[in-house]
Coordinates of C-alpha atoms and ligand atoms in Angstrom, one line a residue:
M1 CA 4.6 3.7 7.4
C2 CA 4.6 3.1 11.2
G3 CA 1.2 3.1 12.8
I4 CA -0.2 5.0 15.4
I5 CA -3.6 4.7 17.4
G6 CA -4.6 6.3 20.5
Y7 CA -7.9 6.1 22.8
I8 CA -9.7 8.3 25.3
G9 CA -12.7 7.7 27.3
E10 CA -14.3 5.6 30.2
K11 CA -12.8 2.0 29.5
E12 CA -9.5 0.1 30.5
V13 CA -7.1 1.4 27.4
K14 CA -4.6 -1.6 27.1
P15 CA -6.5 -4.4 25.4
L16 CA -7.8 -1.5 22.8
L17 CA -4.5 -0.4 22.2
I18 CA -3.0 -3.8 21.8
E19 CA -5.7 -5.1 19.4
G20 CA -5.3 -1.6 17.1
L21 CA -2.0 -2.4 17.0
K22 CA -2.2 -5.6 15.9
R23 CA -4.1 -3.9 12.9
L24 CA -1.9 -0.9 12.3
E25 CA 1.0 -3.7 12.3
Y26 CA 1.0 -4.4 8.0
R27 CA 2.3 -0.8 8.2
G28 CA 5.6 -1.5 10.0
Y29 CA 6.8 -4.0 12.5
D30 CA 10.1 -3.7 13.6
S31 CA 9.1 -2.5 17.5
S32 CA 5.7 -1.1 19.5
G33 CA 5.4 0.3 22.1
I34 CA 2.2 2.1 24.4
C35 CA 2.1 4.7 26.8
V36 CA -0.5 4.8 29.2
K37 CA -2.0 7.6 31.6
N38 CA -2.9 7.2 34.8
N39 CA -3.4 9.4 38.6
S40 CA 0.5 8.3 39.3
G41 CA 1.8 9.3 35.7
L42 CA 2.8 8.0 32.4
S43 CA 4.0 4.0 31.9
I44 CA 5.3 3.3 28.5
V45 CA 6.4 -0.8 27.9
K46 CA 8.3 -0.9 23.9
N47 CA 9.6 -4.1 22.8
V48 CA 11.5 -5.2 19.6
G49 CA 9.8 -7.5 17.1
K50 CA 5.9 -8.1 16.1
V51 CA 3.1 -6.5 18.5
E52 CA 2.8 -10.2 20.0
K53 CA 5.6 -10.3 21.6
L54 CA 4.9 -6.4 23.3
E55 CA 1.0 -8.5 24.0
K56 CA 3.1 -11.0 25.7
D57 CA 5.5 -8.7 27.7
A58 CA 5.3 -9.2 31.5
R59 CA 5.1 -5.9 32.6
L60 CA 2.4 -4.5 31.2
S61 CA 0.2 -6.1 33.5
S62 CA 1.1 -3.4 35.8
I63 CA -0.1 -1.0 33.6
K64 CA -4.1 0.7 33.9
G65 CA -5.3 3.8 32.5
K66 CA -8.0 5.1 30.3
V67 CA -6.1 7.3 28.3
G68 CA -3.2 6.3 26.1
I69 CA -1.1 6.2 23.1
A70 CA 0.8 3.1 20.9
H71 CA 2.8 3.2 18.1
T72 CA 4.2 0.0 15.8
R73 CA 7.7 1.1 13.8
W74 CA 9.1 0.9 10.7
A75 CA 12.5 2.2 11.4
T76 CA 13.8 4.8 9.2
H77 CA 16.0 6.6 12.0
G78 CA 18.2 4.5 14.5
E79 CA 18.3 0.2 14.4
P80 CA 15.0 -1.3 15.8
S81 CA 15.8 -1.3 19.4
E82 CA 13.4 -0.8 22.6
L83 CA 14.9 2.5 23.1
N84 CA 14.1 3.6 19.6
A85 CA 10.4 2.3 19.7
H86 CA 8.1 4.8 20.3
P87 CA 6.5 6.6 22.3
H88 CA 9.1 8.3 23.7
Y89 CA 9.4 10.8 26.8
D90 CA 10.7 14.1 27.1
C91 CA 13.2 14.9 29.7
K92 CA 11.4 14.6 32.7
N93 CA 9.1 11.5 32.0
E94 CA 6.0 14.2 32.3
L95 CA 5.0 14.1 28.1
A96 CA 4.8 11.3 25.3
V97 CA 4.8 11.8 22.1
V98 CA 4.2 9.2 19.1
H99 CA 5.2 9.7 15.4
N100 CA 4.7 8.2 12.1
G101 CA 7.2 10.5 9.2
I102 CA 10.2 11.5 9.4
I103 CA 11.5 15.6 10.9
E104 CA 14.3 16.1 8.2
N105 CA 16.3 18.9 10.4
Y106 CA 16.2 16.6 13.7
V107 CA 20.0 17.0 13.4
P108 CA 20.3 21.0 13.9
L109 CA 17.1 20.3 16.0
K110 CA 18.9 18.0 18.4
K111 CA 21.9 20.0 18.7
M112 CA 19.8 23.1 20.0
L113 CA 17.7 20.7 22.7
E114 CA 21.1 19.2 23.8
K115 CA 22.8 22.9 24.1
E116 CA 19.6 23.5 26.2
G117 CA 20.5 20.6 28.8
H118 CA 18.0 18.1 26.9
K119 CA 18.7 14.6 27.3
F120 CA 17.8 12.1 24.2
K121 CA 17.3 8.4 24.9
S122 CA 17.1 7.4 21.5
Q123 CA 18.8 7.4 17.6
T124 CA 15.1 8.4 16.1
D125 CA 14.4 12.1 14.1
S126 CA 11.2 11.6 16.8
E127 CA 12.5 12.4 20.2
V128 CA 13.2 15.7 19.2
I129 CA 9.4 16.7 19.0
A130 CA 8.9 15.4 22.9
H131 CA 11.8 17.8 24.1
L132 CA 10.8 20.8 22.3
L133 CA 7.0 20.0 24.1
E134 CA 9.5 20.0 26.4
K135 CA 10.8 23.8 26.5
F136 CA 7.6 25.5 25.4
Y137 CA 4.8 23.5 27.3
R138 CA 3.6 25.4 30.4
G139 CA 0.6 23.4 31.2
N140 CA -1.3 23.7 28.0
L141 CA -0.7 20.9 25.6
A142 CA -2.2 21.9 22.7
E143 CA -0.4 25.9 23.0
A144 CA 2.7 23.7 23.0
L145 CA 2.3 22.0 20.2
L146 CA 1.3 24.8 18.2
K147 CA 4.7 26.4 19.3
V148 CA 6.6 23.5 18.0
L149 CA 5.3 22.1 14.8
P150 CA 6.4 26.0 12.5
L151 CA 10.1 24.4 13.8
L152 CA 9.5 20.8 12.5
Q153 CA 10.4 20.5 8.4
G154 CA 9.3 16.8 7.4
T155 CA 6.1 14.7 7.5
Y156 CA 4.2 14.3 10.7
G157 CA 1.1 11.6 11.9
L158 CA 1.7 12.4 15.8
A159 CA 0.2 12.3 19.6
V160 CA 0.7 13.5 22.6
I161 CA 0.0 13.2 26.0
S162 CA 0.8 14.6 29.2
K163 CA 0.9 13.8 32.7
K164 CA -1.5 16.8 33.7
N165 CA -3.6 17.0 31.4
E166 CA -7.1 14.5 31.1
E167 CA -6.7 14.8 26.6
I168 CA -4.4 13.6 23.6
V169 CA -3.8 16.6 21.4
I170 CA -2.5 15.3 17.7
A171 CA -1.1 16.5 14.8
K172 CA -1.0 15.9 11.0
K173 CA 1.4 17.5 8.0
G174 CA 1.8 14.3 5.0
S175 CA 0.7 11.4 6.9
P176 CA -2.5 10.3 7.5
L177 CA -4.1 10.5 10.6
V178 CA -8.0 9.4 11.3
L179 CA -10.5 10.8 14.2
G180 CA -12.9 8.2 15.4
I181 CA -15.9 9.8 17.2
G182 CA -18.2 7.5 19.7
N183 CA -20.0 8.0 23.1
N184 CA -17.5 8.9 25.9
K185 CA -14.5 8.2 23.6
M186 CA -12.7 9.3 21.1
L187 CA -10.0 7.6 19.7
F188 CA -7.7 8.7 16.5
A189 CA -5.1 6.2 14.2
S190 CA -3.1 5.9 11.3
D191 CA -6.2 4.2 9.4
Q192 CA -9.7 3.4 9.7
T193 CA -9.4 -0.1 9.9
A194 CA -8.0 0.1 13.3
L195 CA -11.0 2.3 14.5
I196 CA -13.4 -0.8 13.2
N197 CA -16.0 -2.0 15.6
Y198 CA -14.8 0.9 18.7
V199 CA -17.0 4.3 16.9
P200 CA -19.7 4.4 14.1
N201 CA -18.2 8.0 13.1
I202 CA -15.2 9.5 11.9
A203 CA -13.0 12.5 10.6
Y204 CA -10.4 13.1 8.6
L205 CA -7.7 15.3 9.7
N206 CA -6.1 17.7 7.3
D207 CA -3.0 19.2 6.8
N208 CA -1.5 21.6 9.1
E209 CA -4.5 20.8 11.8
I210 CA -4.5 19.6 15.0
A211 CA -7.0 18.0 17.4
I212 CA -8.0 18.5 20.7
L213 CA -9.4 14.8 22.0
K214 CA -10.7 14.4 25.7
E215 CA -13.7 11.8 26.8
N216 CA -16.9 13.4 25.8
S217 CA -16.2 15.9 23.0
F218 CA -13.2 17.2 20.5
E219 CA -12.0 20.0 18.6
I220 CA -9.7 20.9 15.5
R221 CA -7.7 23.2 15.1
N222 CA -5.7 25.2 12.4
S223 CA -2.2 25.9 12.5
N224 CA -3.5 29.5 13.6
G225 CA -5.5 28.0 17.2
K226 CA -8.7 28.9 15.1
I227 CA -11.0 26.0 15.5
I228 CA -12.4 24.2 12.3
K229 CA -15.8 22.8 11.8
P230 CA -15.2 18.9 11.5
K231 CA -16.8 17.0 8.4
I232 CA -18.0 14.0 10.1
E233 CA -18.5 11.2 8.5
A234 CA -19.6 7.5 8.9
L235 CA -17.3 4.7 9.5
K236 CA -18.4 2.1 5.9
L237 CA -16.1 -0.5 6.9
D238 CA -16.9 -3.8 9.0
A239 CA -15.4 -6.9 11.6
E240 CA -15.4 -9.0 8.5
D241 CA -13.2 -6.6 6.1
I242 CA -10.5 -7.4 8.7
E243 CA -10.8 -10.6 9.5
K244 CA -9.0 -14.0 7.6
N245 CA -12.0 -15.6 7.2
G246 CA -10.8 -19.3 7.9
F247 CA -7.4 -18.3 5.5
E248 CA -4.2 -19.4 7.0
H249 CA -2.9 -16.1 6.0
Y250 CA -4.6 -12.3 4.7
M251 CA -2.6 -12.6 1.3
L252 CA -4.4 -16.4 0.5
K253 CA -7.6 -14.7 1.8
E254 CA -6.7 -12.1 -0.7
I255 CA -5.7 -13.8 -3.6
F256 CA -9.0 -16.1 -3.8
E257 CA -11.0 -12.8 -3.3
Q258 CA -10.1 -11.6 -6.9
P259 CA -13.3 -12.7 -8.1
K260 CA -15.3 -11.0 -6.0
S261 CA -13.1 -8.1 -5.3
I262 CA -13.0 -7.7 -9.8
K263 CA -16.8 -8.1 -10.0
R264 CA -17.2 -5.2 -7.1
A265 CA -14.7 -2.7 -9.5
L266 CA -17.0 -3.3 -12.0
S267 CA -20.2 -3.1 -10.4
G268 CA -22.4 -0.5 -11.4
R269 CA -20.0 0.8 -13.7
L270 CA -20.0 -1.8 -16.3
N271 CA -22.5 -3.7 -18.8
K272 CA -22.7 -5.5 -22.0
D273 CA -23.9 -2.1 -23.2
G274 CA -21.7 0.6 -21.9
V275 CA -19.4 2.2 -19.4
K276 CA -20.5 4.3 -16.7
L277 CA -17.7 6.4 -14.5
S278 CA -18.0 9.6 -12.1
I279 CA -15.5 11.8 -13.2
D280 CA -16.0 15.6 -13.2
I281 CA -13.2 16.4 -15.6
N282 CA -13.7 16.8 -19.3
L283 CA -11.7 13.9 -20.8
K284 CA -13.2 14.8 -24.6
K285 CA -10.0 16.7 -25.3
I286 CA -7.1 14.8 -23.5
N287 CA -3.9 14.4 -25.9
R288 CA -1.5 12.7 -23.5
I289 CA -1.9 10.6 -20.4
V290 CA 1.1 10.1 -17.2
L291 CA 0.9 7.0 -15.4
L292 CA 2.5 6.7 -11.9
G293 CA 2.9 4.6 -9.3
C294 CA 5.1 2.8 -6.9
G295 CA 6.1 -1.3 -6.5
T296 CA 2.9 -3.0 -7.9
S297 CA 1.0 -0.2 -8.6
W298 CA 3.6 0.7 -11.2
H299 CA 3.2 -2.5 -13.0
S300 CA -0.5 -2.3 -13.2
A301 CA 0.4 1.5 -14.7
L302 CA 2.7 -0.1 -17.2
I303 CA -0.4 -2.6 -17.9
G304 CA -2.7 0.6 -18.0
K305 CA -0.2 2.0 -21.0
Y306 CA -1.1 -0.9 -23.0
L307 CA -4.8 -1.1 -22.1
I308 CA -5.2 2.7 -23.0
E309 CA -2.9 3.0 -26.6
D310 CA -4.5 0.0 -27.4
L311 CA -8.6 1.6 -26.8
T312 CA -7.8 4.7 -27.3
N313 CA -5.0 5.7 -29.1
I314 CA -3.6 8.3 -26.8
P315 CA -0.4 8.5 -26.1
V316 CA 0.6 7.2 -22.2
E317 CA 3.5 7.5 -20.6
V318 CA 4.5 5.8 -16.7
D319 CA 7.2 6.8 -14.6
Y320 CA 8.1 5.7 -11.1
A321 CA 6.3 8.8 -8.8
S322 CA 9.8 8.4 -7.2
E323 CA 11.1 9.8 -10.7
F324 CA 8.4 12.3 -11.6
R325 CA 8.3 14.4 -8.6
Y326 CA 12.6 15.5 -8.9
R327 CA 12.2 16.1 -12.4
T328 CA 10.8 18.7 -14.7
N329 CA 7.7 17.9 -16.0
P330 CA 6.3 19.8 -18.9
L331 CA 2.9 19.4 -18.7
K332 CA 0.1 20.7 -20.3
S333 CA -4.2 21.7 -19.6
S334 CA -4.7 18.7 -22.4
D335 CA -2.5 16.3 -20.2
L336 CA -4.1 14.0 -17.4
V337 CA -1.8 12.7 -14.8
I338 CA -3.5 9.0 -13.2
A339 CA -1.9 8.6 -10.0
L340 CA -2.2 4.7 -9.1
S341 CA -2.0 3.8 -5.0
Q342 CA -3.7 0.8 -2.8
S343 CA -3.0 3.0 0.5
G344 CA -3.6 6.3 -1.3
E345 CA -0.8 7.5 1.3
T346 CA 2.0 6.4 -0.7
A347 CA 4.9 9.9 0.3
D348 CA 6.4 9.7 -3.6
T349 CA 3.3 9.2 -5.4
L350 CA 1.5 11.8 -2.8
A351 CA 4.5 14.5 -4.2
A352 CA 4.5 13.7 -7.9
I353 CA 0.5 14.0 -7.6
K354 CA 1.1 17.0 -5.7
K355 CA 3.9 18.7 -8.2
A356 CA 1.2 17.7 -11.3
K357 CA -1.7 19.6 -9.7
E358 CA 1.0 23.1 -10.0
S359 CA 0.8 22.5 -13.6
K360 CA -2.3 22.7 -15.3
A361 CA -2.6 18.7 -16.0
K362 CA -5.8 17.1 -14.9
T363 CA -5.7 14.0 -12.0
I364 CA -7.3 11.4 -11.2
G365 CA -6.5 9.3 -8.8
L366 CA -7.3 5.7 -8.5
V367 CA -7.2 4.7 -5.2
N368 CA -8.4 1.6 -2.7
A369 CA -8.2 3.4 0.7
V370 CA -11.5 5.6 0.8
G371 CA -10.5 9.2 2.2
S372 CA -7.2 8.6 2.2
S373 CA -4.6 11.4 0.8
I374 CA -4.4 10.5 -2.5
A375 CA -8.0 10.5 -3.0
R376 CA -8.2 13.5 -1.6
E377 CA -5.5 15.3 -3.7
C378 CA -6.7 14.4 -7.1
Q379 CA -9.0 16.1 -8.6
S380 CA -11.3 13.3 -8.9
V381 CA -11.1 9.7 -7.9
I382 CA -12.1 6.0 -9.1
Y383 CA -11.6 4.0 -6.0
L384 CA -10.7 0.5 -6.2
Q385 CA -13.7 -0.9 -4.3
A386 CA -11.2 -3.9 -3.5
G387 CA -11.9 -3.4 0.6
P388 CA -9.3 -3.8 3.0
E389 CA -5.9 -5.4 1.4
I390 CA -3.4 -6.4 4.8
G391 CA -1.5 -8.9 3.5
V392 CA 1.8 -6.4 2.6
A393 CA 2.1 -8.0 -0.6
S394 CA -0.5 -6.6 -3.3
T395 CA -2.4 -9.2 -4.9
K396 CA -6.3 -8.3 -5.2
A397 CA -5.8 -4.2 -4.9
F398 CA -3.3 -5.0 -8.3
T399 CA -6.1 -7.0 -10.3
S400 CA -9.0 -3.8 -9.1
Q401 CA -6.6 -1.3 -10.5
V402 CA -5.9 -3.0 -13.6
T403 CA -9.9 -3.8 -14.3
T404 CA -10.6 -0.1 -13.3
L405 CA -7.6 1.2 -15.6
L406 CA -9.6 -1.0 -18.6
L407 CA -13.1 0.9 -17.4
L408 CA -11.6 4.6 -17.4
A409 CA -9.4 3.2 -20.9
L410 CA -13.5 2.2 -22.5
Y411 CA -14.4 5.4 -20.7
I412 CA -12.3 7.4 -22.4
R413 CA -13.2 5.7 -25.6
K414 CA -16.5 6.8 -24.9
E415 CA -16.3 10.1 -24.1
K416 CA -13.7 10.8 -27.4
G417 CA -16.4 9.5 -29.7
M418 CA -15.0 6.1 -30.2
K419 CA -17.1 3.0 -30.6
L420 CA -17.3 -0.1 -28.0
D421 CA -16.8 -3.2 -29.1
K422 CA -19.8 -4.7 -27.7
K423 CA -18.1 -8.2 -28.0
L424 CA -14.9 -6.9 -25.2
L425 CA -17.4 -5.7 -23.0
K426 CA -19.6 -9.5 -22.8
E427 CA -15.7 -10.4 -22.2
I428 CA -15.1 -8.5 -19.3
L429 CA -18.5 -9.2 -17.8
T430 CA -16.7 -12.9 -17.6
L431 CA -13.6 -11.8 -15.9
P432 CA -14.4 -13.0 -11.9
K433 CA -15.5 -16.5 -13.3
K434 CA -12.6 -16.8 -15.4
V435 CA -10.1 -15.3 -12.4
F436 CA -11.8 -18.3 -10.5
S437 CA -10.9 -21.1 -12.5
S438 CA -7.4 -19.5 -13.0
L439 CA -7.6 -20.0 -8.9
Q440 CA -8.1 -23.6 -9.9
T441 CA -4.5 -24.1 -10.7
E442 CA -3.7 -24.1 -6.9
N443 CA -3.0 -27.5 -6.6
K444 CA -0.4 -27.9 -9.3
I445 CA 1.0 -24.8 -8.2
K446 CA 1.9 -26.0 -5.0
E447 CA 3.6 -29.5 -6.7
L448 CA 6.4 -26.8 -8.3
A449 CA 6.2 -24.8 -5.1
D450 CA 7.8 -28.2 -3.4
K451 CA 9.6 -28.7 -6.6
F452 CA 11.3 -25.2 -7.1
K453 CA 11.1 -23.9 -3.0
D454 CA 14.6 -23.7 -2.5
N455 CA 15.8 -22.6 -5.7
K456 CA 18.2 -19.6 -5.5
N457 CA 17.3 -17.6 -8.8
F458 CA 14.0 -17.0 -11.0
I459 CA 13.8 -14.9 -14.5
F460 CA 10.3 -14.2 -15.6
L461 CA 9.5 -13.4 -18.8
G462 CA 6.7 -12.9 -21.2
K463 CA 5.5 -10.1 -23.9
G464 CA 3.7 -7.3 -24.5
V465 CA 1.2 -6.9 -22.4
N466 CA 2.2 -9.9 -20.3
F467 CA 5.6 -7.9 -19.6
P468 CA 4.2 -6.1 -16.8
I469 CA 3.3 -9.7 -15.4
A470 CA 6.5 -10.9 -15.8
L471 CA 7.4 -8.0 -13.3
E472 CA 4.9 -8.5 -10.6
G473 CA 5.2 -12.0 -10.8
A474 CA 9.2 -11.7 -10.0
L475 CA 8.2 -9.2 -7.2
K476 CA 5.8 -10.9 -5.6
L477 CA 8.4 -13.7 -5.4
K478 CA 11.2 -11.7 -4.1
E479 CA 8.9 -9.8 -1.2
I480 CA 7.9 -12.5 0.2
S481 CA 10.1 -16.0 -0.2
Y482 CA 13.4 -14.1 -0.7
I483 CA 14.2 -15.9 -3.6
H484 CA 16.1 -13.6 -6.1
A485 CA 13.6 -13.4 -9.2
E486 CA 14.0 -11.0 -12.3
G487 CA 11.1 -10.1 -14.6
Y488 CA 12.1 -9.5 -18.4
P489 CA 10.5 -8.6 -21.7
S490 CA 11.1 -11.7 -23.0
A491 CA 13.1 -10.7 -26.3
E492 CA 15.2 -8.3 -24.4
M493 CA 16.7 -11.2 -22.4
K494 CA 19.1 -12.2 -25.0
H495 CA 20.7 -9.0 -24.3
G496 CA 22.0 -9.7 -21.1
P497 CA 20.2 -11.9 -19.2
I498 CA 20.9 -15.0 -21.0
A499 CA 24.1 -15.2 -19.7
L500 CA 23.0 -16.0 -16.5
V501 CA 20.7 -19.3 -17.9
D502 CA 22.3 -22.7 -17.8
E503 CA 20.7 -26.1 -16.4
N504 CA 20.5 -24.4 -13.0
M505 CA 18.3 -21.3 -14.1
H506 CA 14.2 -21.7 -14.3
C507 CA 12.7 -19.3 -16.2
L508 CA 8.7 -19.0 -16.3
F509 CA 7.4 -17.6 -19.6
I510 CA 4.0 -15.8 -19.4
C511 CA 2.9 -17.6 -23.2
T512 CA -0.8 -17.1 -23.7
H513 CA -1.7 -17.3 -27.1
D514 CA -1.7 -13.8 -29.1
H515 CA -0.1 -11.7 -31.6
T516 CA 3.3 -12.8 -30.0
Y517 CA 2.8 -16.0 -29.0
D518 CA 5.3 -17.4 -31.5
K519 CA 7.7 -15.3 -31.0
V520 CA 7.4 -15.7 -27.3
L521 CA 7.6 -19.4 -28.7
S522 CA 11.3 -18.4 -30.1
N523 CA 12.3 -16.8 -26.6
I524 CA 12.2 -20.2 -25.2
E525 CA 13.9 -22.0 -28.0
E526 CA 16.7 -19.7 -26.5
V527 CA 16.7 -20.6 -23.4
K528 CA 16.2 -24.0 -24.4
A529 CA 19.1 -24.7 -26.5
R530 CA 21.3 -23.7 -23.4
K531 CA 19.7 -26.0 -21.0
G532 CA 17.9 -23.7 -18.6
K533 CA 14.3 -25.0 -17.6
I534 CA 11.4 -23.8 -18.3
I535 CA 8.2 -23.5 -16.6
V536 CA 5.2 -22.0 -19.0
I537 CA 1.7 -20.5 -18.4
T538 CA -0.5 -20.9 -21.2
D539 CA -4.3 -21.2 -21.9
K540 CA -4.6 -23.9 -24.9
A541 CA -2.6 -26.9 -25.0
D542 CA -0.5 -27.1 -28.0
D543 CA 2.7 -29.4 -29.0
K544 CA 4.8 -26.7 -29.8
L545 CA 5.0 -25.8 -26.4
T546 CA 4.2 -29.1 -24.6
S547 CA 8.1 -30.4 -26.4
K548 CA 9.9 -27.3 -24.9
A549 CA 8.5 -26.6 -21.5
D550 CA 9.5 -29.3 -18.2
E551 CA 6.6 -27.9 -16.7
I552 CA 3.1 -26.6 -17.5
I553 CA 0.2 -24.2 -15.8
Y554 CA -2.7 -23.9 -17.8
V555 CA -4.9 -21.0 -17.2
P556 CA -8.5 -20.1 -18.9
H557 CA -8.5 -18.5 -22.1
I558 CA -9.6 -14.8 -22.8
D559 CA -9.2 -12.0 -24.8
P560 CA -5.6 -10.9 -25.3
I561 CA -6.1 -7.5 -23.3
L562 CA -7.9 -9.1 -20.2
A563 CA -5.3 -12.2 -20.0
P564 CA -3.2 -10.2 -17.2
L565 CA -5.5 -10.4 -15.4
I566 CA -5.7 -14.3 -15.8
N567 CA -2.1 -14.9 -15.6
I568 CA -0.8 -13.1 -12.5
I569 CA -3.2 -15.4 -10.2
P570 CA -0.9 -18.8 -10.8
L571 CA 2.4 -16.6 -9.8
Q572 CA 0.7 -14.7 -7.0
L573 CA -0.5 -18.2 -5.3
F574 CA 3.2 -19.9 -6.3
A575 CA 5.2 -16.9 -4.8
Y576 CA 2.6 -17.3 -1.6
H577 CA 3.7 -21.0 -1.3
V578 CA 6.9 -20.6 -2.0
A579 CA 7.2 -18.6 0.6
N580 CA 4.3 -20.0 3.0
M581 CA 6.6 -23.5 2.5
K582 CA 9.6 -21.9 3.6
G583 CA 8.0 -20.9 6.9
L584 CA 8.5 -17.3 6.0
D585 CA 5.6 -14.4 7.5
V586 CA 3.6 -14.4 4.3
D587 CA 2.0 -11.4 5.2
K588 CA 4.8 -9.3 7.1
P589 CA 7.8 -9.6 5.1
R590 CA 11.1 -8.7 6.8
N591 CA 11.9 -5.1 5.8
L592 CA 8.8 -4.4 4.4
A593 CA 5.6 -2.3 5.0
K594 CA 2.7 -1.3 3.3
S595 CA 2.0 2.2 3.3
V596 CA 5.5 3.6 2.3
T597 CA 5.0 6.7 3.5
V598 CA 8.6 8.3 3.7
E599 CA 10.7 8.6 0.5
Ligands
LIG1 C1 4.4 -4.9 -3.6 C2 3.9 -3.9 -2.8 C3 4.4 -2.3 -3.2 C4 3.0 -1.4 -3.4 C5 4.2 0.0 -3.0 C6 2.5 0.9 -3.5 O1 3.6 -6.0 -3.3 O2 2.5 -4.0 -2.5 O3 5.3 -2.7 -4.1 O4 2.4 -1.0 -4.0 O5 4.3 0.5 -2.1 O6 1.8 1.2 -2.6 P1 0.6 2.1 -2.8 O7 -0.5 1.1 -3.9 O8 0.1 2.2 -1.8 O9 0.9 3.8 -3.1

């Protein structure tokens, strides 16, 4: 949540900061701002709305300089407004700060500073950092920051520049920060996508570290000011990873990328004879598994429960990370806790896995963003290998999570000495091809999107392993098209939601052929009897179904345990086309941000 970027080097900083903000915009887009330093001091320009608006702001044209910091905001404290946008100045406009995270004790700090005569301009928690720096600054920015940080409770990825120092100083605790190391230039950003094409190498900052960036050098220090040796690595992403490649939106590109991203998740890990994962934890003696995540990642965890219990016979619990972290968790050394996260930075998931680590339980991260906090926190990590996901609504990361959970279930099965089903292994290898066929539903989906785009409500229903698909289909629709949609296990409907059914209610059933097929068919009858409209996703034509459904979408048939990966595709496309036809900003839906680094 919130994206920050900065540059010090030999080139004009403004174009780079604007481009960087555009790449970080998926983290928040309520407002944005930049601060540039030159010989006459600091200049800030801020604007409410998307970065595009900031880019066109006439005030930017007079700003020149080779050192600068920038911020794109997802509001937590204070409405989106120019005053609340970052960067924030101290009283004398000599220091400027950008901050991602939350300063939980900002109220007493603000009161103290106001008593001392500091004048605040915004309602944000972040502005206290600028005034605290002003209080301690005696010409050395890093020294002042090291005095300020112990006073802050909460989380931060922050950067400071001053009128007088030819440097940027940054600090991290609980919010991501990565350094970009180049020739005659140093950058930092909230994530590495903002650094692509600018630097060959990166280094991650750890919690409670600060870094001092100069044009030709950098230094990382711990909270006592002691110099730390950086771990420098190559930046492995390239420009193609963050382009739309001819698609109108990132979300559509990412939906259509799924045959490839699933193939990458399987690549080198599964063949027709077995499964190979590099996990440096002994899983032979695991007796219980807890899966943790938020939002879409929680939905893949729900599917993981079906997959793991079915393939390993080990009991699995699924928890919202935000609930798990505040409950008593009686974990044992024979328990395995798995954190699922696309971004690897979700605050609740990170806190939950830290809590699990306090017990003796083993921890594994199933994470997309390489080098992210959750990836580094877990004892072992399995990367999704989906590539950067930029559309705010998660699509390819979801299917890669499910694929990776499947691999993990097979791996645990093998570790437990249970036989692998060769037929299933072969079927898994057909997934990229079958997902490609499922994408061919797009024309039918466009027709339906056009027909139903003005609906006010939807109910999505599925049973067994397709129940989480109903939840995920409903979430996709509500988050990008703002249509109210509920996901339910199909048999649960008669315990309440059926009261909503009349001739105006559209119920979308996932009804592919597995052992629950006839049961779902009965639930369809129940809706039909109350004049509800029926849309069905199925894998085979069947008179029993065609006679009841108002609309049918056909997807390829696959082993039922793999069906979620096929069945979710038309639902992703449906959400996308409805939102697009309504003229909504598909990639940046209102109120949302891709990386939720606050509670
Ligand atoms: C929905 C969506 C969110 C995320 C959730 C967790 O489309 O993207 O619900 O799934 O915020 O994010 P990660 O997976 O990054 O931990």
